[in-house]
Structure formats: structure tokens, C-alpha cells
Amino acid sequence: AGSLLLLLVSDLLLYLFDRAVVLSHYIHNLSSEMFSEFDKRYTHGRGFITKAINSCHTSSLATPEDKEQAQQINQKDFLSLIVSILRSWNEPLYHLVTEVRGMQEAPETILSKAVEIEEQTKRLLEGMELIVSQVHPETKENEIYPVWSGLPSLQMADEESRLSAYYNLLHCLRRDSHKIDNYLKLLKCRIIHNNNC
Amino acid sequence: MDLWQLLLTLALAGSSDAFSGSEDSSKEPKFTKCRSPERETFSCHWTDEVHHGTKNLGPIQLFYTRRNTQEWTQEWKECPDYVSAGENSCYFNSSFTSIWIPYCIKLTSNGDTVDEKCFSVDEIVQPDPPIALNWTLLNVSLTGIHADIQVRWEAPRNADIQKGWMVLEYELQYKEVNETKWKMMDPILSTSVPVYSLKVDKEYEVRVRSKQRNSGNYGEFSEVLYVTLPQMSQFTCEEDFYFPWLLIIIFGIFGLTVMLFVFLFSKQQRIKMLILPPVPVPKIKGIDPDLLKEGKLEEVNTILAIHDSYKPEFHSDDSWVEFIELDIDEPDEKTEGSDTDRLLSSDHEKSHSNLGVKDGDSGRTSCCEPDILETDFNANDIHEGTSEVAQPQRLKGEADLLCLDQKNQNNSPYHDACPATQQPSVIQAEKNKPQPLPTEGAESTHQAAHIQLSNPSSLANIDFYAQVSDITPAGSVVLSPGQKNKAGMSQYDMHPEMVSLCQENFLMDNAYFCEADAKKCIPVAPHIKVESHIQPSFNQEDIYITTESLTTAAGRPGTEEHVPGSEMPVPDYTSIHIVQSPQGLILNATALPLPDKEFLSSCGYVSTDQLNKIMP
């Protein structure tokens, strides 16, 4: 029944998925660039990588970590998962922009990217919610998502700690944007092209 | 604490190089490269160090750890596969590979960590080289020197493109065989790309490499593809023989157009006439159309004298001469009879055709009288009966012209008499040829018209027309001989109301006059009566004046009535009865035999010498 429904709205879904993939790809590019710039400017060669591999606030989500797991997860859960990740990043991105803007000698490139990422993530979330309503109309609105609590660490007085916090945040952002991009490409090939991209 | 241990190990590993002072410059095994070709497995390689010297390290081991949860797990696991990836390598299959989970590996030798590395799998993704490179010819340039080709390949087999697990981008490089530097193209996402402007006579090498989009590094290059563009001699030949037909046609047309315009607008009349000869307009040779328009008849007449259809009898000094040109188509018709015969004959068709006027040039008309012109043309189309009417109308028109002077001089009452006075004079001049009527006293040979309309057959030889040869200053008409007269018809035109003229006026006005003129003094009423009766022999009476009619001013009607029945011999000439004044003569209608037949009297004009001859 679900596949029949998909056939009817295939054109709309195709458009929505294409647009979602474009956005996710764009967001991941921006995140990667932002992280590279930050690392290059502030934390490179200072061993933050080891420290930074702490955790991301979205780690609690049972996200597929390899291709097999991605193939095993069902379509509905997969979509819900993506939406949850996107929702969980609303607040961190907001605070990131605020804090970077308030920094002394605020790096313009990083700030502009952060602003853009926040904007595009909101759009992607809207698109995903639309896709979910098309593919799984019966899905109840699931507001549960991981909460980010790293704001105090961004505002720490210690520069090292603060830089570490930013590093971690940007590293997680890069990873999660890559996850979302990957998941959407998988879903697009699965739903639209029937695993034959 | 674990973290500190790790850091210490790393510091020791890092410093071990600096502290190694052994004779053997043995190097620690190091990770050379960790690579994941398809994002599902990865392998790590390290250098193989053979420790020479005293220090003999144990087998090298690799331990790895990954963070599953938020907490570091210090649980180092040993490499699951030391073989698959070759020597000095550790292979992690898909079950050990997680994408977004960071890994840390360490290399130990005899329990001592020699190297350590942390990464996430995406960072070490390096796809395999593309496979199945081939090329096809797109097109060859017109010159045959350059060509375009399309290079195609396939993604590496282990990269899962279909499920969307990997998204690859490619980079193509090419160069001539003997060159050293490769030319690079921009990264592309598709598996085929055109390469432009390769030289036909050179051999090229092409290679492609792939990379995961947004992360990782470029993989190895594919196998080199050799491109040898065939020397297509056929193509070159065809290009050589490409004849610019279109250009030739365009330029040819352009050149012709230019030449044509040059000729058209040039002053060279000769060339112009050669290319565009003037279309001949219908006109008479030698006659200027403007001349005809201006109306200088004298000049036109002289010119027309050259014309074939020109009649020798044409008197150029007569402005009001008029006659119908009869078109005699067959020689039979010529001998048949005169125009009178044709006019009067019952053969309508014959007369109809005979009255056909020739085309415009020969149908000469008198000067600018539209009435005359119209009647002339009308005569062609209408029946002979009506044509007969037309002619007297024409004659009347003449008389109108002739009387122009008189009109000016006379008062209106005499207006009507004018044409009437003239007509009889004209009529009288006409003599009938076959009629053996004696004539006398005529200066010129005139023919009297004795027309008997009652007998059409006898009128066969009667000429209807008289040509006016001269006009006297007073306005009288002098007729020329040998012309067809229309006198017979003109009778109808005589005004019914003839105003009775006083003799005085009668004599004063005319230089000469006919008996008929004198008759005009007779009261009108009897004339009217006469005319109504006399239609058949109407002419007879008018032509000939009896002495009685002359002398008696009244009582004419009675005699005149008798006249039609009488068959008194009608003289051709008249004797002068009264010589009033040098201005005029009254002729006496006496039947005197004419000594000379050729002596014809015109309409009453007799000179003094002639009178002397005539008078016995």
C-alpha cells in the first residue's frame, strides 16, 4: 500500500527528494569548509582532535553507521531519524551564530557560513517534514529529539576550553550534516530509483 | 587516566625517533596509509621495518579502538586481518567498519606502541580507478586537422553507486604521447565527457581518476587509454572539393543586379536601348502626336499626304471639308455602284459595311466639329435609313458653319433661313450625270443632282455629296466638281419654318443665290404644304425654279402643288432673269438646250461672261 501511494506522488516526491539532497549536500559542504577554516585558524596542530572526539549530542540516536545498517533500517524510521537530527540542530546552530557573532574579532567567513547553515537547515527540515507527510501521512508528529546542552561550554572563560567546545561543535556539525546527506541519498535511490541510481 | 596513558604513548612514540641513537638507523614502523576504497572496508599499511641490530622487536601488532558511545573505550582490539591487505597491513572488513565513528589504531612492536593514528573512515576514502575506458569519434573539423571525441568509462565495481552509498566525481587527464605534462579537465559527476580539438595526426593518452564527493581523496588513475584518430582521407578530399556554390550564386546575382542598375540609371542611351529596347507605342510614323493635339491641320495634312490612304482630291485649304472614307474590301463592290447606290440599296449589310470608316488616321473630319464627328461615327453603326438622316444632319452642320458669318451679321429672324438658303444652293450645284439635262453657264463642271427619290433604282448613279471647293466672303459656298452630293438627303433638313425673306434682305445678303432663295420670299405656309407633299419629288422643285415662281411672289403654292405631278422638263441651267445688282443674280429657269454638256451650273452662281454665253 505504501509503495502504491508512492507511485501516485512520484513526481512530487522526486522533486522534494532532489531538493532535499541538494540542500543536504550544500549544508555538508559549508560545514566542512567551516570546520576546516576554524581548525586552520585556531586549533590546528594543537591536538584538539583527540580531545574533540568526545561526543555529539546526537550520538544517542540509533543512526546507521554503515551501509548494511542503512539498508536494514526501514523507510519510515529512516525518515523519522533524519527529521530528528535536523530538529536537534536548530538550537545549537542558533547559539553558534550568536556566540560567533559576539566574539572578539569575529571571523566573517565562519560567521557567514554559520548563518547560512542555520538558514538552510531550517529549509531542509521543512522539506523533510513535507516528504514525511507525503510518504507516511499517518506518522504522528514526533517531537522527541536530542537536546543540546553545550552552550555553557561555548561561553567558558578559558580560551582553550572554549576553543575545544567550538571545535567539537563544528566537528559534530560536519559529521551530522554528512550523515544527513548520505541518508537522503540512500533514501532517494531506494524510494525514487528503486536502488538503481 | 586512560587518556593520559594514550598521550604518553604517543609522546613516547614521537620522541622515540629523536632518542634512537642506535647504530642501526632502524626506523620504527609507521603507518603509511589507511584507505577505504568503497566506504565499507578499510585497511591500514605500515612500513616494514627490519630491525637490525641489538634491538629486536617482536612482531608488530596493530590495535584499534573506536568510540561507540560517548565514552572512550580503552579497549584496544587487535587487527582482525593481517593478511588480506598484504604484508604490513591490517584489513578491516565491513563488520568492523563504521562510517561516522572515529577510529584510533596503534602499531606496537614488542608491546611498544610505535605509531598511532585516529581518523574516521570518510576521511580515508579513496575510490578505485574507473574501468572500461573507451572513446568514440564525435566529429572532424572542416579542415580535417582536428577532431572531437567522447570518452566513456565506468565507476569502479566496488563503489555502490546504485544504492547511493557513494557519490563519485571524476577527473580526466590527457596528453599527446610524446608530451610530458598532462592536461586536466574539471571534475565531472557523469561517466562520459567530450574532449575537443585533438589533432588528427597525433596519438593521445587519456586517464581518469575518481574521488568521493566532499570527502576523501582522489583514487588512483585508471589505465591509460590510447587514442589514435584515423586519417580519414575521404573526409579531407570532400572538404577540398567543397565548391562554394552558394557563394558563387549569391555573388553572381549581386553582380548582375549591380550591372543592371548601372545600365538603367546611366545616361548611355545606346546601352540602355540595347538592354531594354523601348516598347513601340502605336503612332504614325513621322507624325508628332502633339501636332495632332494642337490641331494644326495644315501641317498634319501635309504630313498625311505621304500616307497611302490619303486621297488626292483632298483640298488642304478647305477647313470644313468632310467626307466619309468608304472601305472597299472587295473589287466587286468597287464596280458595283456609287455610294448613293449603296446608301439607298436594300442591302443593308452591304451599305453597312461599306460605310465602315477606317481607323482613326484615315477618317479625317473637318475642323473640330463634334457633331460632325459623331455623326460620322454614327453612320457606321446605324442602318442605312438612319444613316441617310445623319448625312443631312451633317450637311446641316456644315451649313451652320458656313452661316456663321451670316449669323453674326444677320438678325435672328434670318437665322433659320441661313441653312435653308445654302442648302438649295448646294443642291442646285449638283447635277445628275446620267440625266440628259442641259446645263449652261457653269464655270466649272458641276454636276446637278436630280434626285428622284421615288425611284430608288434610278438614283443608283446619283451622287449624294458635293464637295465645297470654296466659300465666298459673303458666306456662300462654291462647290467642287465630281463629288458625291448629299443633296438628296439634305432636303429633309430644310427648316419647315422658313421665314419669308424680303427680297431686299435676300438680295442684300447674298452675293449669289439660287432660285430657291427667291422662293424663300414666298410665304411660309405654302412652303410647308409643299414640303409635306413633295417628299418624293421634293428635290425637284427645289432645284429648279420656274419662272413663274420667281416672278410672282404669291400664289405659289398652287403652282407648286402642281409641280410634283408635272413633268415639265427641268432645265439644268437657268437663264438670268434679273440682274439686280453686282451683288446678285436671279436666274431664270428656262428650258434651254445646253450646247455643252460639260457646262454645268452651280447653285446659281454664274459669272457675267457665262451669262453672255448663255443668254441667247
mmCIF file of N, CA and C in Angstrom, chain B residues 112-209:
data_model
loop_
_atom_site.group_PDB
_atom_site.id
_atom_site.type_symbol
_atom_site.label_atom_id
_atom_site.label_comp_id
_atom_site.label_asym_id
_atom_site.label_seq_id
_atom_site.Cartn_x
_atom_site.Cartn_y
_atom_site.Cartn_z
ATOM 1 N N ASP B 112 55.412 -2.244 22.466
ATOM 2 C CA ASP B 112 55.626 -0.795 22.463
ATOM 3 C C ASP B 112 54.893 -0.174 21.275
ATOM 4 N N THR B 113 54.201 0.771 21.593
ATOM 5 C CA THR B 113 53.442 1.474 20.531
ATOM 6 C C THR B 113 54.415 2.307 19.712
ATOM 7 N N VAL B 114 54.377 2.009 18.538
ATOM 8 C CA VAL B 114 55.280 2.762 17.656
ATOM 9 C C VAL B 114 54.560 3.832 16.853
ATOM 10 N N ASP B 115 53.316 3.530 16.685
ATOM 11 C CA ASP B 115 52.608 4.547 15.888
ATOM 12 C C ASP B 115 51.127 4.499 16.241
ATOM 13 N N GLU B 116 50.490 5.607 16.029
ATOM 14 C CA GLU B 116 49.073 5.670 16.366
ATOM 15 C C GLU B 116 48.409 6.704 15.448
ATOM 16 N N LYS B 117 47.241 6.354 15.247
ATOM 17 C CA LYS B 117 46.540 7.260 14.313
ATOM 18 C C LYS B 117 45.060 7.227 14.622
ATOM 19 N N CYS B 118 44.418 8.333 14.485
ATOM 20 C CA CYS B 118 42.963 8.427 14.660
ATOM 21 C C CYS B 118 42.347 9.048 13.418
ATOM 22 N N PHE B 119 41.256 8.549 13.090
ATOM 23 C CA PHE B 119 40.568 9.026 11.883
ATOM 24 C C PHE B 119 39.136 8.521 11.868
ATOM 25 N N SER B 120 38.405 9.042 10.931
ATOM 26 C CA SER B 120 37.096 8.461 10.608
ATOM 27 C C SER B 120 37.186 7.967 9.163
ATOM 28 N N VAL B 121 36.368 7.013 8.908
ATOM 29 C CA VAL B 121 36.510 6.297 7.639
ATOM 30 C C VAL B 121 36.321 7.207 6.446
ATOM 31 N N ASP B 122 35.417 8.121 6.558
ATOM 32 C CA ASP B 122 35.191 9.017 5.411
ATOM 33 C C ASP B 122 36.457 9.755 5.011
ATOM 34 N N GLU B 123 37.262 10.004 5.998
ATOM 35 C CA GLU B 123 38.459 10.770 5.686
ATOM 36 C C GLU B 123 39.433 9.979 4.848
ATOM 37 N N ILE B 124 39.372 8.699 4.935
ATOM 38 C CA ILE B 124 40.356 7.879 4.243
ATOM 39 C C ILE B 124 39.786 7.199 3.010
ATOM 40 N N VAL B 125 38.634 7.676 2.575
ATOM 41 C CA VAL B 125 38.036 7.043 1.399
ATOM 42 C C VAL B 125 38.824 7.445 0.168
ATOM 43 N N GLN B 126 39.237 6.453 -0.580
ATOM 44 C CA GLN B 126 39.908 6.677 -1.865
ATOM 45 C C GLN B 126 39.390 5.639 -2.836
ATOM 46 N N PRO B 127 38.539 6.040 -3.744
ATOM 47 C CA PRO B 127 37.884 5.051 -4.630
ATOM 48 C C PRO B 127 38.917 4.391 -5.539
ATOM 49 N N ASP B 128 38.508 3.278 -6.052
ATOM 50 C CA ASP B 128 39.320 2.585 -7.034
ATOM 51 C C ASP B 128 39.269 3.344 -8.355
ATOM 52 N N PRO B 129 40.170 3.082 -9.245
ATOM 53 C CA PRO B 129 40.132 3.781 -10.531
ATOM 54 C C PRO B 129 38.951 3.329 -11.380
ATOM 55 N N PRO B 130 38.480 4.208 -12.214
ATOM 56 C CA PRO B 130 37.393 3.830 -13.134
ATOM 57 C C PRO B 130 37.887 2.753 -14.087
ATOM 58 N N ILE B 131 36.924 2.057 -14.648
ATOM 59 C CA ILE B 131 37.259 0.952 -15.522
ATOM 60 C C ILE B 131 36.563 1.129 -16.864
ATOM 61 N N ALA B 132 36.946 0.321 -17.794
ATOM 62 C CA ALA B 132 36.288 0.242 -19.110
ATOM 63 C C ALA B 132 36.306 1.582 -19.836
ATOM 64 N N LEU B 133 37.491 2.133 -19.937
ATOM 65 C CA LEU B 133 37.584 3.385 -20.702
ATOM 66 C C LEU B 133 37.486 3.084 -22.187
ATOM 67 N N ASN B 134 36.721 3.917 -22.910
ATOM 68 C CA ASN B 134 36.680 3.825 -24.358
ATOM 69 C C ASN B 134 36.361 5.211 -24.914
ATOM 70 N N TRP B 135 36.550 5.356 -26.198
ATOM 71 C CA TRP B 135 36.300 6.658 -26.816
ATOM 72 C C TRP B 135 35.616 6.443 -28.157
ATOM 73 N N THR B 136 34.839 7.459 -28.557
ATOM 74 C CA THR B 136 34.188 7.456 -29.862
ATOM 75 C C THR B 136 34.410 8.806 -30.530
ATOM 76 N N LEU B 137 34.407 8.762 -31.848
ATOM 77 C CA LEU B 137 34.641 9.993 -32.596
ATOM 78 C C LEU B 137 33.339 10.798 -32.675
ATOM 79 N N LEU B 138 33.423 12.028 -32.308
ATOM 80 C CA LEU B 138 32.242 12.894 -32.408
ATOM 81 C C LEU B 138 32.137 13.515 -33.796
ATOM 82 N N ASN B 139 33.132 14.278 -34.151
ATOM 83 C CA ASN B 139 33.158 14.857 -35.490
ATOM 84 C C ASN B 139 34.573 15.299 -35.830
ATOM 85 N N VAL B 140 34.731 15.558 -37.110
ATOM 86 C CA VAL B 140 36.026 16.043 -37.594
ATOM 87 C C VAL B 140 35.801 17.443 -38.130
ATOM 88 N N SER B 141 36.769 18.287 -37.922
ATOM 89 C CA SER B 141 36.609 19.668 -38.383
ATOM 90 C C SER B 141 36.611 19.717 -39.901
ATOM 91 N N LEU B 142 36.179 20.848 -40.440
ATOM 92 C CA LEU B 142 36.118 21.000 -41.888
ATOM 93 C C LEU B 142 37.493 20.908 -42.521
ATOM 94 N N THR B 143 38.461 21.380 -41.789
ATOM 95 C CA THR B 143 39.808 21.337 -42.351
ATOM 96 C C THR B 143 40.407 19.940 -42.292
ATOM 97 N N GLY B 144 39.810 19.085 -41.436
ATOM 98 C CA GLY B 144 40.337 17.731 -41.331
ATOM 99 C C GLY B 144 41.564 17.630 -40.444
ATOM 100 N N ILE B 145 41.857 18.697 -39.727
ATOM 101 C CA ILE B 145 43.048 18.696 -38.882
ATOM 102 C C ILE B 145 42.687 18.305 -37.457
ATOM 103 N N HIS B 146 41.531 18.764 -36.968
ATOM 104 C CA HIS B 146 41.144 18.492 -35.593
ATOM 105 C C HIS B 146 39.926 17.596 -35.546
ATOM 106 N N ALA B 147 39.785 16.980 -34.376
ATOM 107 C CA ALA B 147 38.640 16.098 -34.177
ATOM 108 C C ALA B 147 38.200 16.169 -32.724
ATOM 109 N N ASP B 148 36.936 15.837 -32.493
ATOM 110 C CA ASP B 148 36.409 15.773 -31.132
ATOM 111 C C ASP B 148 36.050 14.338 -30.834
ATOM 112 N N ILE B 149 36.302 13.931 -29.598
ATOM 113 C CA ILE B 149 35.984 12.558 -29.201
ATOM 114 C C ILE B 149 35.189 12.585 -27.907
ATOM 115 N N GLN B 150 34.503 11.498 -27.663
ATOM 116 C CA GLN B 150 33.749 11.308 -26.426
ATOM 117 C C GLN B 150 34.365 10.126 -25.689
ATOM 118 N N VAL B 151 34.816 10.398 -24.441
ATOM 119 C CA VAL B 151 35.439 9.346 -23.639
ATOM 120 C C VAL B 151 34.426 8.853 -22.618
ATOM 121 N N ARG B 152 34.282 7.557 -22.528
ATOM 122 C CA ARG B 152 33.347 6.960 -21.565
ATOM 123 C C ARG B 152 34.068 5.970 -20.680
ATOM 124 N N TRP B 153 33.551 5.781 -19.456
ATOM 125 C CA TRP B 153 34.132 4.828 -18.518
ATOM 126 C C TRP B 153 33.051 4.392 -17.562
ATOM 127 N N GLU B 154 33.434 3.540 -16.678
ATOM 128 C CA GLU B 154 32.500 3.090 -15.660
ATOM 129 C C GLU B 154 33.104 3.279 -14.280
ATOM 130 N N ALA B 155 32.200 3.406 -13.310
ATOM 131 C CA ALA B 155 32.659 3.553 -11.928
ATOM 132 C C ALA B 155 33.301 2.245 -11.490
ATOM 133 N N PRO B 156 34.184 2.342 -10.544
ATOM 134 C CA PRO B 156 34.789 1.104 -10.026
ATOM 135 C C PRO B 156 33.718 0.173 -9.485
ATOM 136 N N ARG B 157 33.964 -1.078 -9.622
ATOM 137 C CA ARG B 157 32.956 -2.074 -9.293
ATOM 138 C C ARG B 157 32.545 -2.032 -7.843
ATOM 139 N N ASN B 158 33.496 -1.787 -6.968
ATOM 140 C CA ASN B 158 33.175 -1.886 -5.550
ATOM 141 C C ASN B 158 32.461 -0.646 -5.020
ATOM 142 N N ALA B 159 32.390 0.385 -5.754
ATOM 143 C CA ALA B 159 31.677 1.578 -5.291
ATOM 144 C C ALA B 159 30.197 1.414 -5.572
ATOM 145 N N ASP B 160 29.427 1.489 -4.505
ATOM 146 C CA ASP B 160 27.990 1.257 -4.624
ATOM 147 C C ASP B 160 27.316 2.564 -5.034
ATOM 148 N N ILE B 161 27.215 2.715 -6.324
ATOM 149 C CA ILE B 161 26.573 3.923 -6.846
ATOM 150 C C ILE B 161 25.072 3.740 -6.883
ATOM 151 N N GLN B 162 24.647 2.520 -7.162
ATOM 152 C CA GLN B 162 23.220 2.276 -7.360
ATOM 153 C C GLN B 162 22.423 2.592 -6.113
ATOM 154 N N LYS B 163 22.938 2.252 -4.986
ATOM 155 C CA LYS B 163 22.173 2.498 -3.762
ATOM 156 C C LYS B 163 22.404 3.895 -3.223
ATOM 157 N N GLY B 164 23.318 4.551 -3.843
ATOM 158 C CA GLY B 164 23.552 5.913 -3.397
ATOM 159 C C GLY B 164 24.486 6.001 -2.215
ATOM 160 N N TRP B 165 25.159 4.888 -1.927
ATOM 161 C CA TRP B 165 26.061 4.875 -0.778
ATOM 162 C C TRP B 165 27.265 5.754 -1.036
ATOM 163 N N MET B 166 27.671 5.757 -2.325
ATOM 164 C CA MET B 166 28.788 6.607 -2.688
ATOM 165 C C MET B 166 28.385 7.463 -3.871
ATOM 166 N N VAL B 167 28.851 8.646 -3.801
ATOM 167 C CA VAL B 167 28.673 9.561 -4.925
ATOM 168 C C VAL B 167 30.059 10.013 -5.347
ATOM 169 N N LEU B 168 30.406 9.696 -6.606
ATOM 170 C CA LEU B 168 31.770 9.923 -7.069
ATOM 171 C C LEU B 168 31.841 11.091 -8.044
ATOM 172 N N GLU B 169 32.981 11.688 -8.064
ATOM 173 C CA GLU B 169 33.295 12.646 -9.120
ATOM 174 C C GLU B 169 34.629 12.247 -9.730
ATOM 175 N N TYR B 170 34.776 12.624 -11.024
ATOM 176 C CA TYR B 170 35.894 12.111 -11.810
ATOM 177 C C TYR B 170 36.730 13.257 -12.361
ATOM 178 N N GLU B 171 37.950 12.903 -12.625
ATOM 179 C CA GLU B 171 38.839 13.872 -13.266
ATOM 180 C C GLU B 171 39.551 13.165 -14.410
ATOM 181 N N LEU B 172 39.493 13.806 -15.585
ATOM 182 C CA LEU B 172 40.098 13.227 -16.779
ATOM 183 C C LEU B 172 41.351 14.008 -17.118
ATOM 184 N N GLN B 173 42.337 13.288 -17.534
ATOM 185 C CA GLN B 173 43.569 13.925 -17.980
ATOM 186 C C GLN B 173 43.979 13.302 -19.306
ATOM 187 N N TYR B 174 44.572 14.132 -20.174
ATOM 188 C CA TYR B 174 45.014 13.624 -21.475
ATOM 189 C C TYR B 174 46.248 14.393 -21.917
ATOM 190 N N LYS B 175 46.987 13.754 -22.787
ATOM 191 C CA LYS B 175 48.157 14.403 -23.351
ATOM 192 C C LYS B 175 48.575 13.653 -24.592
ATOM 193 N N GLU B 176 49.383 14.294 -25.373
ATOM 194 C CA GLU B 176 49.969 13.601 -26.502
ATOM 195 C C GLU B 176 51.007 12.609 -25.995
ATOM 196 N N VAL B 177 51.220 11.638 -26.794
ATOM 197 C CA VAL B 177 52.080 10.544 -26.351
ATOM 198 C C VAL B 177 53.477 11.046 -26.015
ATOM 199 N N ASN B 178 53.997 11.917 -26.831
ATOM 200 C CA ASN B 178 55.366 12.344 -26.596
ATOM 201 C C ASN B 178 55.450 13.532 -25.643
ATOM 202 N N GLU B 179 54.343 13.970 -25.144
ATOM 203 C CA GLU B 179 54.374 15.067 -24.179
ATOM 204 C C GLU B 179 54.626 14.542 -22.783
ATOM 205 N N THR B 180 54.932 15.477 -21.896
ATOM 206 C CA THR B 180 55.203 15.095 -20.507
ATOM 207 C C THR B 180 54.141 15.598 -19.558
ATOM 208 N N LYS B 181 53.543 16.682 -19.912
ATOM 209 C CA LYS B 181 52.603 17.296 -18.980
ATOM 210 C C LYS B 181 51.172 16.948 -19.382
ATOM 211 N N TRP B 182 50.455 16.546 -18.372
ATOM 212 C CA TRP B 182 49.077 16.152 -18.626
ATOM 213 C C TRP B 182 48.175 17.374 -18.582
ATOM 214 N N LYS B 183 47.171 17.305 -19.465
ATOM 215 C CA LYS B 183 46.154 18.354 -19.417
ATOM 216 C C LYS B 183 44.989 17.856 -18.584
ATOM 217 N N MET B 184 44.514 18.724 -17.703
ATOM 218 C CA MET B 184 43.464 18.303 -16.780
ATOM 219 C C MET B 184 42.149 18.975 -17.131
ATOM 220 N N MET B 185 41.101 18.215 -16.922
ATOM 221 C CA MET B 185 39.767 18.781 -17.090
ATOM 222 C C MET B 185 39.117 18.938 -15.733
ATOM 223 N N ASP B 186 38.077 19.749 -15.691
ATOM 224 C CA ASP B 186 37.371 19.984 -14.431
ATOM 225 C C ASP B 186 36.650 18.732 -13.989
ATOM 226 N N PRO B 187 36.454 18.583 -12.666
ATOM 227 C CA PRO B 187 35.767 17.395 -12.164
ATOM 228 C C PRO B 187 34.344 17.314 -12.691
ATOM 229 N N ILE B 188 33.949 16.119 -12.983
ATOM 230 C CA ILE B 188 32.611 15.898 -13.505
ATOM 231 C C ILE B 188 31.962 14.757 -12.732
ATOM 232 N N LEU B 189 30.676 14.774 -12.713
ATOM 233 C CA LEU B 189 29.933 13.788 -11.954
ATOM 234 C C LEU B 189 29.470 12.630 -12.835
ATOM 235 N N SER B 190 29.477 12.844 -14.171
ATOM 236 C CA SER B 190 28.987 11.792 -15.060
ATOM 237 C C SER B 190 30.163 10.928 -15.507
ATOM 238 N N THR B 191 29.826 9.840 -16.166
ATOM 239 C CA THR B 191 30.864 8.893 -16.569
ATOM 240 C C THR B 191 31.221 9.002 -18.030
ATOM 241 N N SER B 192 30.891 10.116 -18.670
ATOM 242 C CA SER B 192 31.341 10.341 -20.039
ATOM 243 C C SER B 192 31.553 11.834 -20.238
ATOM 244 N N VAL B 193 32.520 12.130 -21.078
ATOM 245 C CA VAL B 193 32.852 13.538 -21.267
ATOM 246 C C VAL B 193 33.448 13.712 -22.663
ATOM 247 N N PRO B 194 33.125 14.821 -23.345
ATOM 248 C CA PRO B 194 33.741 15.064 -24.647
ATOM 249 C C PRO B 194 35.091 15.761 -24.505
ATOM 250 N N VAL B 195 36.000 15.381 -25.379
ATOM 251 C CA VAL B 195 37.313 16.022 -25.448
ATOM 252 C C VAL B 195 37.430 16.644 -26.822
ATOM 253 N N TYR B 196 37.687 17.934 -26.854
ATOM 254 C CA TYR B 196 37.643 18.689 -28.105
ATOM 255 C C TYR B 196 39.033 18.983 -28.637
ATOM 256 N N SER B 197 39.054 19.183 -29.922
ATOM 257 C CA SER B 197 40.233 19.683 -30.624
ATOM 258 C C SER B 197 41.462 18.828 -30.421
ATOM 259 N N LEU B 198 41.323 17.572 -30.711
ATOM 260 C CA LEU B 198 42.505 16.718 -30.748
ATOM 261 C C LEU B 198 43.013 16.693 -32.186
ATOM 262 N N LYS B 199 44.285 16.684 -32.294
ATOM 263 C CA LYS B 199 44.861 16.691 -33.639
ATOM 264 C C LYS B 199 44.783 15.291 -34.231
ATOM 265 N N VAL B 200 44.469 15.296 -35.504
ATOM 266 C CA VAL B 200 44.186 14.017 -36.136
ATOM 267 C C VAL B 200 45.441 13.176 -36.295
ATOM 268 N N ASP B 201 46.529 13.794 -36.555
ATOM 269 C CA ASP B 201 47.718 13.015 -36.863
ATOM 270 C C ASP B 201 48.511 12.622 -35.618
ATOM 271 N N LYS B 202 48.023 13.016 -34.426
ATOM 272 C CA LYS B 202 48.771 12.711 -33.210
ATOM 273 C C LYS B 202 48.085 11.598 -32.435
ATOM 274 N N GLU B 203 48.851 10.958 -31.571
ATOM 275 C CA GLU B 203 48.294 9.930 -30.699
ATOM 276 C C GLU B 203 48.215 10.473 -29.287
ATOM 277 N N TYR B 204 47.104 10.145 -28.624
ATOM 278 C CA TYR B 204 46.854 10.725 -27.314
ATOM 279 C C TYR B 204 46.731 9.653 -26.266
ATOM 280 N N GLU B 205 46.988 10.067 -25.021
ATOM 281 C CA GLU B 205 46.784 9.200 -23.863
ATOM 282 C C GLU B 205 45.735 9.856 -22.979
ATOM 283 N N VAL B 206 44.838 9.021 -22.459
ATOM 284 C CA VAL B 206 43.747 9.524 -21.617
ATOM 285 C C VAL B 206 43.688 8.672 -20.355
ATOM 286 N N ARG B 207 43.491 9.311 -19.216
ATOM 287 C CA ARG B 207 43.328 8.569 -17.969
ATOM 288 C C ARG B 207 42.328 9.307 -17.092
ATOM 289 N N VAL B 208 41.684 8.550 -16.213
ATOM 290 C CA VAL B 208 40.620 9.090 -15.372
ATOM 291 C C VAL B 208 40.840 8.599 -13.944
ATOM 292 N N ARG B 209 40.507 9.431 -13.014
ATOM 293 C CA ARG B 209 40.536 9.014 -11.616
ATOM 294 C C ARG B 209 39.297 9.542 -10.940
#
